[in-house]
């Protein structure tokens, strides 16, 4: 078994980039990537939701309580009780 070693005397070793230079390039690339991703996202411009009246809020909580009646009757009872207290407090 034998090995061959070759030396290159005519080529200068490559100078490694400075850390600061590499960080600047990374920062610039990250900034460009972020801008490109942001540009592809759909712009969401929806109208603000209308505020519900107190009666509508109570009705929605009653609907929610009804949806839990079969799976978690204790939680549904708590929701119904909370709606009752809310309606009494606001004289609905």
Short mmCIF file of C-alpha atoms in Angstrom, two decimals:
data_model
loop_
_atom_site.label_atom_id
_atom_site.label_comp_id
_atom_site.label_asym_id
_atom_site.label_seq_id
_atom_site.Cartn_x
_atom_site.Cartn_y
_atom_site.Cartn_z
CA UNK A 1 0.00 0.00 0.00
CA UNK A 2 1.25 3.45 -0.81
CA UNK A 3 -0.02 7.03 -0.71
CA UNK A 4 0.69 10.06 -2.79
CA UNK A 5 0.81 13.58 -1.45
CA UNK A 6 0.54 16.50 -3.81
CA UNK A 7 1.22 20.09 -2.92
CA UNK A 8 -0.09 23.04 -4.85
CA UNK A 9 2.45 25.78 -4.77
CA UNK A 10 0.90 27.96 -7.44
CA UNK A 11 -2.50 28.46 -5.76
CA UNK A 12 -3.00 30.83 -2.86
CA UNK A 13 -5.30 29.57 -0.11
CA UNK A 14 -8.80 31.02 -0.19
CA UNK A 15 -9.33 33.75 2.41
CA UNK A 16 -12.27 32.87 4.65
CA UNK A 17 -14.84 35.68 4.85
CA UNK A 18 -14.85 37.72 7.99
CA UNK A 19 -17.60 36.94 10.49
CA UNK A 20 -19.03 40.45 10.25
CA UNK A 21 -19.24 40.23 6.48
CA UNK A 22 -20.98 36.86 6.69
CA UNK A 23 -23.49 38.21 9.22
CA UNK A 24 -24.25 41.22 7.00
CA UNK A 25 -24.90 38.94 4.05
CA UNK A 26 -27.09 36.68 6.20
CA UNK A 27 -29.04 39.67 7.49
CA UNK A 28 -29.59 40.98 3.98
CA UNK A 29 -30.71 37.58 2.71
CA UNK A 30 -33.08 37.16 5.67
CA UNK A 31 -34.56 40.59 5.01
CA UNK A 32 -35.16 39.78 1.34
CA UNK A 33 -36.70 36.42 2.24
CA UNK A 34 -39.02 38.03 4.79
CA UNK A 35 -40.14 40.65 2.28
CA UNK A 36 -40.80 37.97 -0.34
CA UNK A 37 -42.83 35.83 2.07
CA UNK A 38 -44.80 38.87 3.28
CA UNK A 39 -45.61 39.81 -0.32
CA UNK A 40 -47.10 36.37 -1.01
CA UNK A 41 -49.43 36.40 2.00
CA UNK A 42 -52.99 37.37 1.21
CA UNK A 43 -53.90 40.74 2.63
CA UNK A 44 -56.79 40.34 5.02
CA UNK A 45 -59.03 43.36 5.08
CA UNK A 46 -62.27 42.35 6.69
CA UNK A 47 -64.74 44.68 8.28
CA UNK A 48 -64.75 44.73 12.07
CA UNK A 49 -67.35 42.47 13.63
CA UNK A 50 -70.57 44.04 14.82
CA UNK A 51 -71.02 44.14 18.57
CA UNK A 52 -73.79 41.83 19.74
CA UNK A 53 -76.60 43.04 21.91
CA UNK A 54 -76.89 41.58 25.40
CA UNK A 55 -79.86 39.48 24.34
CA UNK A 56 -77.91 38.11 21.35
CA UNK A 57 -74.95 37.26 23.61
CA UNK A 58 -77.26 35.40 25.98
CA UNK A 59 -78.84 33.52 23.07
CA UNK A 60 -75.42 32.46 21.78
CA UNK A 61 -74.37 31.16 25.20
CA UNK A 62 -77.65 29.23 25.44
CA UNK A 63 -76.91 27.68 22.02
CA UNK A 64 -73.44 26.74 23.24
CA UNK A 65 -74.91 25.20 26.38
CA UNK A 66 -77.32 23.19 24.24
CA UNK A 67 -74.45 21.84 22.17
CA UNK A 68 -72.78 20.50 25.35
CA UNK A 69 -75.97 19.06 26.86
CA UNK A 70 -75.29 15.50 25.63
CA UNK A 71 -71.52 15.34 26.05
CA UNK A 72 -71.00 17.37 29.24
CA UNK A 73 -74.27 18.06 31.05
CA UNK A 74 -72.51 19.60 34.05
CA UNK A 75 -70.78 22.19 31.89
CA UNK A 76 -74.04 22.86 30.05
CA UNK A 77 -75.79 23.44 33.39
CA UNK A 78 -73.04 25.88 34.40
CA UNK A 79 -73.50 27.78 31.14
CA UNK A 80 -77.28 27.93 31.58
CA UNK A 81 -76.82 29.21 35.13
CA UNK A 82 -74.37 31.85 33.95
CA UNK A 83 -76.81 33.02 31.28
CA UNK A 84 -79.59 33.23 33.84
CA UNK A 85 -77.41 35.36 36.15
CA UNK A 86 -76.38 37.54 33.22
CA UNK A 87 -79.97 38.11 32.13
CA UNK A 88 -81.07 38.96 35.67
CA UNK A 89 -78.16 41.33 36.16
CA UNK A 90 -78.95 43.16 32.92
CA UNK A 91 -82.74 42.89 33.25
CA UNK A 92 -83.24 41.04 29.98
#
